[in-house]
Amino acid sequence: MSKKRREIPVFDHPIIETHCHLDYLKDRPLAEILEQSRKVNIERVITIAVSPENLAAVRELSQLEPWVYGTQGIHPHEAESYSDEVEAEIREHARDDKIVAIGEIGLDYYYDNADRGVQREVFRRQLQIACDSDRPVVIHSREADDDTIAILQEFEQTLTRRGVIHSFTSGAGLARYALDQGWCLGFNGITSFNKAENVRDIVRMAPIEQILLETDAPFLTPVPYRGRENAPFYLPFVAEKIAEVKDLPLDQVLAQTYQNSLRTFFPQP
Ligand SMILES: [Zn+2]
Protein backbone atom coordinates (compact mmCIF):
# COMPACT_ATOMS: atom_id res chain seq x y z
CA MET A 1 0.00 0.00 0.00
CA SER A 2 1.32 3.39 -0.91
CA LYS A 3 0.65 6.19 1.47
CA LYS A 4 -0.93 9.34 0.21
CA ARG A 5 1.57 12.12 -0.23
CA ARG A 6 0.89 15.81 -0.46
CA GLU A 7 0.39 16.98 -4.01
CA ILE A 8 2.98 19.25 -5.57
CA PRO A 9 1.97 22.85 -4.86
CA VAL A 10 1.54 25.16 -7.85
CA PHE A 11 2.60 28.77 -7.36
CA ASP A 12 1.73 31.79 -9.51
CA HIS A 13 5.33 32.92 -9.78
CA PRO A 14 7.44 31.08 -12.37
CA ILE A 15 10.46 29.08 -11.18
CA ILE A 16 13.74 28.39 -12.97
CA GLU A 17 15.26 24.93 -12.49
CA THR A 18 18.97 25.75 -12.40
CA HIS A 19 20.43 22.24 -12.12
CA CYS A 20 19.20 18.84 -13.25
CA HIS A 21 20.33 15.97 -15.47
CA LEU A 22 17.49 15.33 -17.90
CA ASP A 23 19.42 12.59 -19.70
CA TYR A 24 19.56 10.56 -16.46
CA LEU A 25 15.81 10.54 -15.81
CA LYS A 26 14.59 7.03 -16.45
CA ASP A 27 11.29 6.48 -14.61
CA ARG A 28 9.07 8.07 -17.20
CA PRO A 29 9.23 9.59 -20.67
CA LEU A 30 11.00 12.93 -20.90
CA ALA A 31 8.07 14.58 -22.68
CA GLU A 32 5.84 13.71 -19.74
CA ILE A 33 8.39 15.06 -17.23
CA LEU A 34 8.66 18.33 -19.13
CA GLU A 35 4.90 18.65 -19.44
CA GLN A 36 4.38 18.10 -15.74
CA SER A 37 7.12 20.62 -14.98
CA ARG A 38 5.30 23.25 -17.03
CA LYS A 39 2.11 22.49 -15.12
CA VAL A 40 3.75 23.49 -11.84
CA ASN A 41 5.12 26.67 -13.43
CA ILE A 42 8.71 25.65 -14.08
CA GLU A 43 9.54 28.30 -16.67
CA ARG A 44 13.02 27.21 -17.73
CA VAL A 45 15.19 24.17 -17.13
CA ILE A 46 18.98 24.00 -17.24
CA THR A 47 20.29 20.48 -17.84
CA ILE A 48 23.89 19.95 -16.79
CA ALA A 49 26.74 18.22 -18.60
CA VAL A 50 29.10 15.93 -16.67
CA SER A 51 31.15 13.74 -19.00
CA PRO A 52 32.66 13.54 -22.48
CA GLU A 53 29.86 11.09 -23.30
CA ASN A 54 27.01 13.46 -22.52
CA LEU A 55 28.29 16.79 -23.88
CA ALA A 56 26.48 16.19 -27.16
CA ALA A 57 23.42 14.73 -25.43
CA VAL A 58 23.03 17.92 -23.40
CA ARG A 59 23.33 20.05 -26.55
CA GLU A 60 20.60 17.98 -28.18
CA LEU A 61 18.36 18.24 -25.12
CA SER A 62 18.81 22.01 -25.15
CA GLN A 63 17.21 22.05 -28.60
CA LEU A 64 14.15 20.10 -27.47
CA GLU A 65 12.11 23.05 -26.22
CA PRO A 66 12.73 26.80 -26.32
CA TRP A 67 12.75 26.81 -22.50
CA VAL A 68 15.33 24.03 -22.03
CA TYR A 69 18.98 25.11 -21.76
CA GLY A 70 22.26 23.30 -21.23
CA THR A 71 25.84 23.58 -20.01
CA GLN A 72 29.13 22.12 -21.17
CA GLY A 73 31.75 20.76 -18.78
CA ILE A 74 33.33 17.75 -17.11
CA HIS A 75 32.43 16.70 -13.55
CA PRO A 76 35.32 16.03 -11.13
CA HIS A 77 34.31 12.34 -11.05
CA GLU A 78 35.22 12.25 -14.76
CA ALA A 79 38.35 14.38 -14.54
CA GLU A 80 40.61 11.58 -15.79
CA SER A 81 38.69 11.46 -19.06
CA TYR A 82 39.52 15.10 -19.78
CA SER A 83 41.74 15.66 -22.82
CA ASP A 84 42.67 18.31 -25.36
CA GLU A 85 39.91 16.96 -27.63
CA VAL A 86 37.31 17.21 -24.87
CA GLU A 87 38.50 20.72 -24.07
CA ALA A 88 38.22 21.70 -27.73
CA GLU A 89 34.64 20.42 -27.82
CA ILE A 90 33.66 22.40 -24.71
CA ARG A 91 35.33 25.53 -26.11
CA GLU A 92 33.62 25.09 -29.47
CA HIS A 93 30.16 25.00 -27.89
CA ALA A 94 30.64 27.25 -24.86
CA ARG A 95 28.88 30.12 -26.58
CA ASP A 96 26.16 28.21 -28.41
CA ASP A 97 22.74 29.86 -28.23
CA LYS A 98 21.24 27.49 -25.70
CA ILE A 99 24.40 26.85 -23.66
CA VAL A 100 24.32 29.11 -20.61
CA ALA A 101 27.28 28.02 -18.46
CA ILE A 102 30.43 25.95 -18.05
CA GLY A 103 29.73 23.03 -15.70
CA GLU A 104 29.53 21.12 -13.72
CA ILE A 105 33.17 21.38 -12.78
CA GLY A 106 35.06 21.31 -9.52
CA LEU A 107 36.49 19.01 -6.87
CA ASP A 108 35.10 15.93 -5.12
CA TYR A 109 37.34 14.57 -2.36
CA TYR A 110 34.48 12.55 -0.85
CA TYR A 111 34.25 9.95 -3.60
CA ASP A 112 37.76 10.54 -4.95
CA ASN A 113 36.76 8.98 -8.27
CA ALA A 114 39.67 10.75 -9.92
CA ASP A 115 43.16 11.63 -8.73
CA ARG A 116 43.01 14.89 -6.76
CA GLY A 117 45.84 16.50 -8.69
CA VAL A 118 44.07 15.72 -11.94
CA GLN A 119 40.81 17.11 -10.53
CA ARG A 120 42.52 20.39 -9.67
CA GLU A 121 44.16 20.69 -13.09
CA VAL A 122 40.91 19.93 -14.94
CA PHE A 123 39.02 22.39 -12.71
CA ARG A 124 41.53 25.14 -13.57
CA ARG A 125 41.45 24.41 -17.27
CA GLN A 126 37.68 24.65 -17.37
CA LEU A 127 37.61 27.83 -15.29
CA GLN A 128 39.89 29.26 -17.97
CA ILE A 129 37.32 28.28 -20.63
CA ALA A 130 34.69 30.20 -18.66
CA CYS A 131 36.99 33.25 -18.57
CA ASP A 132 37.73 33.05 -22.28
CA SER A 133 34.10 32.52 -23.30
CA ASP A 134 32.57 34.94 -20.78
CA ARG A 135 30.30 32.27 -19.33
CA PRO A 136 29.25 31.70 -15.71
CA VAL A 137 30.32 28.52 -13.93
CA VAL A 138 28.43 25.70 -12.20
CA ILE A 139 30.68 24.35 -9.47
CA HIS A 140 30.55 21.01 -7.69
CA SER A 141 32.58 20.98 -4.46
CA ARG A 142 32.46 18.17 -1.92
CA GLU A 143 34.82 17.83 1.04
CA ALA A 144 37.25 20.07 -0.83
CA ASP A 145 36.57 23.47 0.73
CA ASP A 146 40.17 24.66 1.08
CA ASP A 147 41.27 23.72 -2.43
CA THR A 148 38.08 25.13 -3.95
CA ILE A 149 38.74 28.47 -2.27
CA ALA A 150 42.43 28.42 -3.30
CA ILE A 151 41.62 27.76 -6.96
CA LEU A 152 38.78 30.29 -7.11
CA GLN A 153 41.19 32.84 -5.63
CA GLU A 154 43.48 32.31 -8.61
CA PHE A 155 40.58 33.36 -10.87
CA GLU A 156 39.16 36.25 -8.83
CA GLN A 157 40.36 38.86 -11.33
CA THR A 158 39.71 37.03 -14.56
CA LEU A 159 36.44 35.16 -14.00
CA THR A 160 34.04 38.05 -14.37
CA ARG A 161 30.71 36.22 -14.53
CA ARG A 162 31.02 34.05 -11.37
CA GLY A 163 28.12 31.55 -11.12
CA VAL A 164 26.93 29.04 -8.54
CA ILE A 165 28.32 26.52 -6.10
CA HIS A 166 25.58 23.99 -6.60
CA SER A 167 24.11 21.50 -4.11
CA PHE A 168 25.92 23.38 -1.41
CA THR A 169 26.93 21.04 1.46
CA SER A 170 30.29 22.60 2.32
CA GLY A 171 31.30 24.55 5.41
CA ALA A 172 30.71 28.11 6.47
CA GLY A 173 34.21 29.16 5.37
CA LEU A 174 33.61 28.31 1.72
CA ALA A 175 30.11 29.80 1.94
CA ARG A 176 31.45 33.07 3.36
CA TYR A 177 34.22 33.29 0.75
CA ALA A 178 31.84 32.54 -2.15
CA LEU A 179 29.17 34.98 -0.96
CA ASP A 180 31.73 37.74 -0.45
CA GLN A 181 32.99 37.12 -3.97
CA GLY A 182 29.52 37.40 -5.49
CA TRP A 183 28.77 33.73 -6.10
CA CYS A 184 25.36 32.18 -5.63
CA LEU A 185 24.79 29.02 -3.59
CA GLY A 186 22.45 26.36 -5.05
CA PHE A 187 20.11 24.43 -2.75
CA ASN A 188 17.95 21.39 -3.44
CA GLY A 189 16.02 18.61 -1.68
CA ILE A 190 18.85 18.14 0.82
CA THR A 191 17.40 21.15 2.68
CA SER A 192 14.37 18.98 3.51
CA PHE A 193 16.36 16.03 4.86
CA ASN A 194 16.29 15.45 8.62
CA LYS A 195 20.03 15.20 9.03
CA ALA A 196 20.92 18.28 6.98
CA GLU A 197 20.92 20.89 9.75
CA ASN A 198 24.40 21.99 8.60
CA VAL A 199 22.99 22.81 5.16
CA ARG A 200 20.03 24.67 6.66
CA ASP A 201 22.53 26.73 8.69
CA ILE A 202 24.11 27.87 5.43
CA VAL A 203 20.66 28.64 3.96
CA ARG A 204 20.04 30.89 6.98
CA MET A 205 23.39 32.59 6.54
CA ALA A 206 23.15 33.23 2.78
CA PRO A 207 21.34 36.39 1.63
CA ILE A 208 18.26 35.49 -0.41
CA GLU A 209 19.78 37.56 -3.24
CA GLN A 210 22.46 34.85 -3.62
CA ILE A 211 20.38 31.67 -3.46
CA LEU A 212 19.42 29.56 -6.49
CA LEU A 213 16.83 26.77 -6.53
CA GLU A 214 17.67 23.42 -8.12
CA THR A 215 16.66 19.77 -7.87
CA ASP A 216 19.84 17.98 -9.09
CA ALA A 217 17.35 15.43 -10.49
CA PRO A 218 17.39 12.43 -10.71
CA PHE A 219 19.14 12.61 -7.33
CA LEU A 220 18.13 14.10 -3.94
CA THR A 221 14.33 14.00 -4.23
CA PRO A 222 12.80 16.39 -1.66
CA VAL A 223 10.50 15.32 1.15
CA PRO A 224 7.68 14.12 0.85
CA TYR A 225 8.71 12.26 -2.34
CA ARG A 226 12.02 10.82 -1.14
CA GLY A 227 12.48 7.36 -2.58
CA ARG A 228 11.10 8.31 -5.99
CA GLU A 229 13.21 9.48 -8.90
CA ASN A 230 13.64 13.24 -8.65
CA ALA A 231 12.46 15.60 -11.42
CA PRO A 232 12.23 19.37 -12.01
CA PHE A 233 8.52 19.34 -11.09
CA TYR A 234 9.40 18.77 -7.42
CA LEU A 235 11.11 22.18 -7.29
CA PRO A 236 8.14 23.91 -5.55
CA PHE A 237 8.96 21.85 -2.44
CA VAL A 238 12.49 23.26 -2.42
CA ALA A 239 11.17 26.82 -2.70
CA GLU A 240 8.82 26.21 0.23
CA LYS A 241 11.62 24.80 2.34
CA ILE A 242 13.90 27.78 1.69
CA ALA A 243 11.08 30.14 2.69
CA GLU A 244 10.48 28.16 5.88
CA VAL A 245 14.16 27.93 6.86
CA LYS A 246 14.82 31.60 6.16
CA ASP A 247 11.48 32.66 7.64
CA LEU A 248 10.66 34.72 4.56
CA PRO A 249 7.36 35.04 2.65
CA LEU A 250 7.20 32.41 -0.09
CA ASP A 251 6.40 35.10 -2.70
CA GLN A 252 9.62 36.90 -1.87
CA VAL A 253 11.67 33.70 -2.16
CA LEU A 254 10.11 32.87 -5.52
CA ALA A 255 10.55 36.38 -6.92
CA GLN A 256 14.11 36.85 -5.67
CA THR A 257 15.47 33.42 -6.65
CA TYR A 258 13.92 33.92 -10.08
CA GLN A 259 15.78 37.21 -10.45
CA ASN A 260 18.98 35.58 -9.20
CA SER A 261 18.67 32.87 -11.86
CA LEU A 262 18.14 35.44 -14.60
CA ARG A 263 21.09 37.52 -13.43
CA THR A 264 23.37 34.47 -13.28
CA PHE A 265 22.45 32.59 -16.46
CA PHE A 266 20.30 34.89 -18.63
CA PRO A 267 21.66 38.45 -18.28
CA GLN A 268 20.13 41.06 -20.53
CA PRO A 269 22.72 42.62 -22.85
ZN1 LIG B 1 24.54 17.69 -10.80
mmCIF file of C-alpha atoms and ligand atoms in Angstrom:
data_model
loop_
_atom_site.group_PDB
_atom_site.id
_atom_site.type_symbol
_atom_site.label_atom_id
_atom_site.label_comp_id
_atom_site.label_asym_id
_atom_site.label_seq_id
_atom_site.Cartn_x
_atom_site.Cartn_y
_atom_site.Cartn_z
ATOM 1 C CA MET A 1 0.000 0.000 0.000
ATOM 2 C CA SER A 2 1.321 3.394 -0.908
ATOM 3 C CA LYS A 3 0.653 6.186 1.473
ATOM 4 C CA LYS A 4 -0.930 9.340 0.207
ATOM 5 C CA ARG A 5 1.574 12.121 -0.235
ATOM 6 C CA ARG A 6 0.886 15.808 -0.457
ATOM 7 C CA GLU A 7 0.386 16.983 -4.009
ATOM 8 C CA ILE A 8 2.975 19.255 -5.574
ATOM 9 C CA PRO A 9 1.970 22.849 -4.859
ATOM 10 C CA VAL A 10 1.538 25.162 -7.849
ATOM 11 C CA PHE A 11 2.601 28.774 -7.360
ATOM 12 C CA ASP A 12 1.735 31.794 -9.507
ATOM 13 C CA HIS A 13 5.332 32.921 -9.778
ATOM 14 C CA PRO A 14 7.440 31.077 -12.373
ATOM 15 C CA ILE A 15 10.463 29.082 -11.177
ATOM 16 C CA ILE A 16 13.742 28.387 -12.967
ATOM 17 C CA GLU A 17 15.258 24.927 -12.487
ATOM 18 C CA THR A 18 18.970 25.752 -12.405
ATOM 19 C CA HIS A 19 20.426 22.237 -12.119
ATOM 20 C CA CYS A 20 19.205 18.843 -13.253
ATOM 21 C CA HIS A 21 20.330 15.969 -15.468
ATOM 22 C CA LEU A 22 17.488 15.326 -17.901
ATOM 23 C CA ASP A 23 19.416 12.587 -19.701
ATOM 24 C CA TYR A 24 19.559 10.562 -16.455
ATOM 25 C CA LEU A 25 15.813 10.537 -15.805
ATOM 26 C CA LYS A 26 14.588 7.032 -16.447
ATOM 27 C CA ASP A 27 11.295 6.477 -14.607
ATOM 28 C CA ARG A 28 9.070 8.070 -17.205
ATOM 29 C CA PRO A 29 9.232 9.590 -20.666
ATOM 30 C CA LEU A 30 11.003 12.934 -20.901
ATOM 31 C CA ALA A 31 8.067 14.578 -22.684
ATOM 32 C CA GLU A 32 5.837 13.714 -19.735
ATOM 33 C CA ILE A 33 8.386 15.060 -17.231
ATOM 34 C CA LEU A 34 8.664 18.334 -19.128
ATOM 35 C CA GLU A 35 4.902 18.646 -19.444
ATOM 36 C CA GLN A 36 4.378 18.104 -15.745
ATOM 37 C CA SER A 37 7.124 20.616 -14.976
ATOM 38 C CA ARG A 38 5.301 23.246 -17.029
ATOM 39 C CA LYS A 39 2.106 22.494 -15.120
ATOM 40 C CA VAL A 40 3.752 23.494 -11.844
ATOM 41 C CA ASN A 41 5.118 26.668 -13.426
ATOM 42 C CA ILE A 42 8.713 25.653 -14.076
ATOM 43 C CA GLU A 43 9.542 28.296 -16.669
ATOM 44 C CA ARG A 44 13.025 27.208 -17.727
ATOM 45 C CA VAL A 45 15.190 24.172 -17.129
ATOM 46 C CA ILE A 46 18.983 23.998 -17.238
ATOM 47 C CA THR A 47 20.285 20.481 -17.837
ATOM 48 C CA ILE A 48 23.887 19.947 -16.791
ATOM 49 C CA ALA A 49 26.744 18.221 -18.599
ATOM 50 C CA VAL A 50 29.099 15.925 -16.674
ATOM 51 C CA SER A 51 31.150 13.737 -18.998
ATOM 52 C CA PRO A 52 32.659 13.540 -22.481
ATOM 53 C CA GLU A 53 29.858 11.089 -23.296
ATOM 54 C CA ASN A 54 27.012 13.456 -22.516
ATOM 55 C CA LEU A 55 28.293 16.790 -23.884
ATOM 56 C CA ALA A 56 26.480 16.190 -27.164
ATOM 57 C CA ALA A 57 23.420 14.727 -25.432
ATOM 58 C CA VAL A 58 23.032 17.917 -23.401
ATOM 59 C CA ARG A 59 23.332 20.046 -26.547
ATOM 60 C CA GLU A 60 20.596 17.982 -28.177
ATOM 61 C CA LEU A 61 18.358 18.243 -25.116
ATOM 62 C CA SER A 62 18.809 22.009 -25.148
ATOM 63 C CA GLN A 63 17.210 22.053 -28.602
ATOM 64 C CA LEU A 64 14.148 20.096 -27.466
ATOM 65 C CA GLU A 65 12.110 23.052 -26.218
ATOM 66 C CA PRO A 66 12.727 26.802 -26.317
ATOM 67 C CA TRP A 67 12.750 26.814 -22.501
ATOM 68 C CA VAL A 68 15.333 24.035 -22.032
ATOM 69 C CA TYR A 69 18.981 25.111 -21.764
ATOM 70 C CA GLY A 70 22.262 23.299 -21.228
ATOM 71 C CA THR A 71 25.841 23.579 -20.005
ATOM 72 C CA GLN A 72 29.134 22.124 -21.165
ATOM 73 C CA GLY A 73 31.753 20.760 -18.781
ATOM 74 C CA ILE A 74 33.333 17.749 -17.115
ATOM 75 C CA HIS A 75 32.431 16.704 -13.547
ATOM 76 C CA PRO A 76 35.322 16.033 -11.128
ATOM 77 C CA HIS A 77 34.314 12.344 -11.050
ATOM 78 C CA GLU A 78 35.220 12.245 -14.755
ATOM 79 C CA ALA A 79 38.352 14.382 -14.541
ATOM 80 C CA GLU A 80 40.609 11.584 -15.785
ATOM 81 C CA SER A 81 38.692 11.455 -19.060
ATOM 82 C CA TYR A 82 39.524 15.101 -19.777
ATOM 83 C CA SER A 83 41.736 15.656 -22.818
ATOM 84 C CA ASP A 84 42.669 18.312 -25.360
ATOM 85 C CA GLU A 85 39.914 16.958 -27.632
ATOM 86 C CA VAL A 86 37.305 17.207 -24.867
ATOM 87 C CA GLU A 87 38.497 20.715 -24.067
ATOM 88 C CA ALA A 88 38.225 21.695 -27.727
ATOM 89 C CA GLU A 89 34.642 20.415 -27.817
ATOM 90 C CA ILE A 90 33.662 22.402 -24.708
ATOM 91 C CA ARG A 91 35.330 25.527 -26.113
ATOM 92 C CA GLU A 92 33.623 25.086 -29.467
ATOM 93 C CA HIS A 93 30.155 24.996 -27.891
ATOM 94 C CA ALA A 94 30.643 27.248 -24.861
ATOM 95 C CA ARG A 95 28.881 30.118 -26.577
ATOM 96 C CA ASP A 96 26.162 28.210 -28.405
ATOM 97 C CA ASP A 97 22.743 29.856 -28.231
ATOM 98 C CA LYS A 98 21.240 27.487 -25.699
ATOM 99 C CA ILE A 99 24.399 26.851 -23.658
ATOM 100 C CA VAL A 100 24.315 29.109 -20.613
ATOM 101 C CA ALA A 101 27.284 28.020 -18.464
ATOM 102 C CA ILE A 102 30.428 25.950 -18.051
ATOM 103 C CA GLY A 103 29.732 23.034 -15.702
ATOM 104 C CA GLU A 104 29.535 21.124 -13.718
ATOM 105 C CA ILE A 105 33.173 21.380 -12.784
ATOM 106 C CA GLY A 106 35.063 21.312 -9.516
ATOM 107 C CA LEU A 107 36.486 19.015 -6.869
ATOM 108 C CA ASP A 108 35.099 15.928 -5.123
ATOM 109 C CA TYR A 109 37.339 14.568 -2.360
ATOM 110 C CA TYR A 110 34.479 12.554 -0.854
ATOM 111 C CA TYR A 111 34.252 9.946 -3.603
ATOM 112 C CA ASP A 112 37.763 10.539 -4.953
ATOM 113 C CA ASN A 113 36.758 8.976 -8.273
ATOM 114 C CA ALA A 114 39.671 10.748 -9.922
ATOM 115 C CA ASP A 115 43.164 11.629 -8.728
ATOM 116 C CA ARG A 116 43.009 14.887 -6.761
ATOM 117 C CA GLY A 117 45.843 16.504 -8.686
ATOM 118 C CA VAL A 118 44.066 15.722 -11.941
ATOM 119 C CA GLN A 119 40.814 17.112 -10.534
ATOM 120 C CA ARG A 120 42.520 20.388 -9.668
ATOM 121 C CA GLU A 121 44.156 20.686 -13.087
ATOM 122 C CA VAL A 122 40.910 19.934 -14.939
ATOM 123 C CA PHE A 123 39.020 22.389 -12.713
ATOM 124 C CA ARG A 124 41.533 25.137 -13.565
ATOM 125 C CA ARG A 125 41.452 24.410 -17.275
ATOM 126 C CA GLN A 126 37.675 24.652 -17.373
ATOM 127 C CA LEU A 127 37.610 27.831 -15.289
ATOM 128 C CA GLN A 128 39.893 29.261 -17.966
ATOM 129 C CA ILE A 129 37.324 28.283 -20.632
ATOM 130 C CA ALA A 130 34.690 30.195 -18.658
ATOM 131 C CA CYS A 131 36.987 33.249 -18.571
ATOM 132 C CA ASP A 132 37.728 33.055 -22.280
ATOM 133 C CA SER A 133 34.100 32.515 -23.302
ATOM 134 C CA ASP A 134 32.574 34.941 -20.776
ATOM 135 C CA ARG A 135 30.301 32.273 -19.331
ATOM 136 C CA PRO A 136 29.250 31.703 -15.709
ATOM 137 C CA VAL A 137 30.322 28.522 -13.931
ATOM 138 C CA VAL A 138 28.427 25.704 -12.199
ATOM 139 C CA ILE A 139 30.679 24.346 -9.475
ATOM 140 C CA HIS A 140 30.550 21.010 -7.688
ATOM 141 C CA SER A 141 32.580 20.983 -4.457
ATOM 142 C CA ARG A 142 32.460 18.173 -1.919
ATOM 143 C CA GLU A 143 34.818 17.832 1.037
ATOM 144 C CA ALA A 144 37.250 20.071 -0.829
ATOM 145 C CA ASP A 145 36.570 23.474 0.728
ATOM 146 C CA ASP A 146 40.168 24.659 1.081
ATOM 147 C CA ASP A 147 41.267 23.723 -2.431
ATOM 148 C CA THR A 148 38.079 25.129 -3.954
ATOM 149 C CA ILE A 149 38.742 28.467 -2.270
ATOM 150 C CA ALA A 150 42.427 28.421 -3.297
ATOM 151 C CA ILE A 151 41.625 27.756 -6.960
ATOM 152 C CA LEU A 152 38.782 30.292 -7.111
ATOM 153 C CA GLN A 153 41.186 32.844 -5.629
ATOM 154 C CA GLU A 154 43.478 32.312 -8.610
ATOM 155 C CA PHE A 155 40.579 33.357 -10.875
ATOM 156 C CA GLU A 156 39.162 36.245 -8.835
ATOM 157 C CA GLN A 157 40.356 38.858 -11.327
ATOM 158 C CA THR A 158 39.705 37.027 -14.565
ATOM 159 C CA LEU A 159 36.438 35.159 -13.997
ATOM 160 C CA THR A 160 34.039 38.048 -14.373
ATOM 161 C CA ARG A 161 30.712 36.224 -14.527
ATOM 162 C CA ARG A 162 31.025 34.050 -11.367
ATOM 163 C CA GLY A 163 28.115 31.550 -11.120
ATOM 164 C CA VAL A 164 26.927 29.040 -8.543
ATOM 165 C CA ILE A 165 28.316 26.522 -6.099
ATOM 166 C CA HIS A 166 25.578 23.992 -6.599
ATOM 167 C CA SER A 167 24.107 21.495 -4.113
ATOM 168 C CA PHE A 168 25.919 23.376 -1.407
ATOM 169 C CA THR A 169 26.931 21.039 1.460
ATOM 170 C CA SER A 170 30.294 22.602 2.323
ATOM 171 C CA GLY A 171 31.302 24.549 5.407
ATOM 172 C CA ALA A 172 30.709 28.115 6.474
ATOM 173 C CA GLY A 173 34.213 29.157 5.369
ATOM 174 C CA LEU A 174 33.613 28.310 1.716
ATOM 175 C CA ALA A 175 30.111 29.803 1.935
ATOM 176 C CA ARG A 176 31.446 33.065 3.357
ATOM 177 C CA TYR A 177 34.220 33.291 0.746
ATOM 178 C CA ALA A 178 31.844 32.539 -2.147
ATOM 179 C CA LEU A 179 29.170 34.976 -0.957
ATOM 180 C CA ASP A 180 31.731 37.742 -0.453
ATOM 181 C CA GLN A 181 32.985 37.122 -3.975
ATOM 182 C CA GLY A 182 29.517 37.399 -5.490
ATOM 183 C CA TRP A 183 28.775 33.732 -6.105
ATOM 184 C CA CYS A 184 25.359 32.183 -5.628
ATOM 185 C CA LEU A 185 24.789 29.017 -3.593
ATOM 186 C CA GLY A 186 22.453 26.364 -5.047
ATOM 187 C CA PHE A 187 20.105 24.429 -2.751
ATOM 188 C CA ASN A 188 17.950 21.392 -3.442
ATOM 189 C CA GLY A 189 16.024 18.615 -1.676
ATOM 190 C CA ILE A 190 18.846 18.136 0.825
ATOM 191 C CA THR A 191 17.403 21.147 2.682
ATOM 192 C CA SER A 192 14.371 18.982 3.513
ATOM 193 C CA PHE A 193 16.356 16.026 4.857
ATOM 194 C CA ASN A 194 16.291 15.451 8.620
ATOM 195 C CA LYS A 195 20.031 15.201 9.034
ATOM 196 C CA ALA A 196 20.920 18.283 6.982
ATOM 197 C CA GLU A 197 20.920 20.887 9.748
ATOM 198 C CA ASN A 198 24.396 21.988 8.603
ATOM 199 C CA VAL A 199 22.985 22.809 5.156
ATOM 200 C CA ARG A 200 20.031 24.669 6.661
ATOM 201 C CA ASP A 201 22.525 26.731 8.691
ATOM 202 C CA ILE A 202 24.110 27.869 5.426
ATOM 203 C CA VAL A 203 20.664 28.643 3.961
ATOM 204 C CA ARG A 204 20.036 30.888 6.985
ATOM 205 C CA MET A 205 23.387 32.586 6.543
ATOM 206 C CA ALA A 206 23.148 33.231 2.780
ATOM 207 C CA PRO A 207 21.337 36.387 1.628
ATOM 208 C CA ILE A 208 18.256 35.486 -0.407
ATOM 209 C CA GLU A 209 19.782 37.565 -3.240
ATOM 210 C CA GLN A 210 22.460 34.855 -3.621
ATOM 211 C CA ILE A 211 20.381 31.675 -3.463
ATOM 212 C CA LEU A 212 19.421 29.563 -6.486
ATOM 213 C CA LEU A 213 16.834 26.769 -6.531
ATOM 214 C CA GLU A 214 17.674 23.421 -8.117
ATOM 215 C CA THR A 215 16.660 19.765 -7.872
ATOM 216 C CA ASP A 216 19.838 17.978 -9.088
ATOM 217 C CA ALA A 217 17.355 15.431 -10.488
ATOM 218 C CA PRO A 218 17.390 12.431 -10.712
ATOM 219 C CA PHE A 219 19.141 12.606 -7.328
ATOM 220 C CA LEU A 220 18.133 14.101 -3.939
ATOM 221 C CA THR A 221 14.332 14.003 -4.226
ATOM 222 C CA PRO A 222 12.797 16.392 -1.658
ATOM 223 C CA VAL A 223 10.500 15.318 1.146
ATOM 224 C CA PRO A 224 7.681 14.118 0.846
ATOM 225 C CA TYR A 225 8.710 12.256 -2.339
ATOM 226 C CA ARG A 226 12.020 10.816 -1.139
ATOM 227 C CA GLY A 227 12.485 7.364 -2.581
ATOM 228 C CA ARG A 228 11.103 8.308 -5.992
ATOM 229 C CA GLU A 229 13.207 9.485 -8.898
ATOM 230 C CA ASN A 230 13.642 13.241 -8.649
ATOM 231 C CA ALA A 231 12.457 15.603 -11.419
ATOM 232 C CA PRO A 232 12.226 19.369 -12.010
ATOM 233 C CA PHE A 233 8.518 19.339 -11.090
ATOM 234 C CA TYR A 234 9.404 18.772 -7.421
ATOM 235 C CA LEU A 235 11.106 22.177 -7.292
ATOM 236 C CA PRO A 236 8.145 23.907 -5.551
ATOM 237 C CA PHE A 237 8.960 21.851 -2.441
ATOM 238 C CA VAL A 238 12.492 23.261 -2.418
ATOM 239 C CA ALA A 239 11.165 26.825 -2.698
ATOM 240 C CA GLU A 240 8.821 26.210 0.233
ATOM 241 C CA LYS A 241 11.622 24.805 2.338
ATOM 242 C CA ILE A 242 13.903 27.777 1.688
ATOM 243 C CA ALA A 243 11.083 30.137 2.690
ATOM 244 C CA GLU A 244 10.483 28.157 5.881
ATOM 245 C CA VAL A 245 14.156 27.929 6.863
ATOM 246 C CA LYS A 246 14.822 31.596 6.158
ATOM 247 C CA ASP A 247 11.482 32.655 7.644
ATOM 248 C CA LEU A 248 10.657 34.716 4.559
ATOM 249 C CA PRO A 249 7.358 35.038 2.649
ATOM 250 C CA LEU A 250 7.200 32.414 -0.089
ATOM 251 C CA ASP A 251 6.401 35.099 -2.698
ATOM 252 C CA GLN A 252 9.615 36.898 -1.867
ATOM 253 C CA VAL A 253 11.666 33.696 -2.156
ATOM 254 C CA LEU A 254 10.112 32.870 -5.521
ATOM 255 C CA ALA A 255 10.555 36.381 -6.922
ATOM 256 C CA GLN A 256 14.105 36.848 -5.665
ATOM 257 C CA THR A 257 15.466 33.418 -6.647
ATOM 258 C CA TYR A 258 13.925 33.916 -10.081
ATOM 259 C CA GLN A 259 15.782 37.211 -10.447
ATOM 260 C CA ASN A 260 18.977 35.582 -9.195
ATOM 261 C CA SER A 261 18.670 32.865 -11.860
ATOM 262 C CA LEU A 262 18.136 35.439 -14.601
ATOM 263 C CA ARG A 263 21.088 37.518 -13.427
ATOM 264 C CA THR A 264 23.369 34.466 -13.281
ATOM 265 C CA PHE A 265 22.446 32.594 -16.458
ATOM 266 C CA PHE A 266 20.303 34.892 -18.630
ATOM 267 C CA PRO A 267 21.663 38.448 -18.285
ATOM 268 C CA GLN A 268 20.132 41.063 -20.534
ATOM 269 C CA PRO A 269 22.719 42.617 -22.852
HETATM 270 ZN ZN ZN B 1 24.540 17.690 -10.800
#
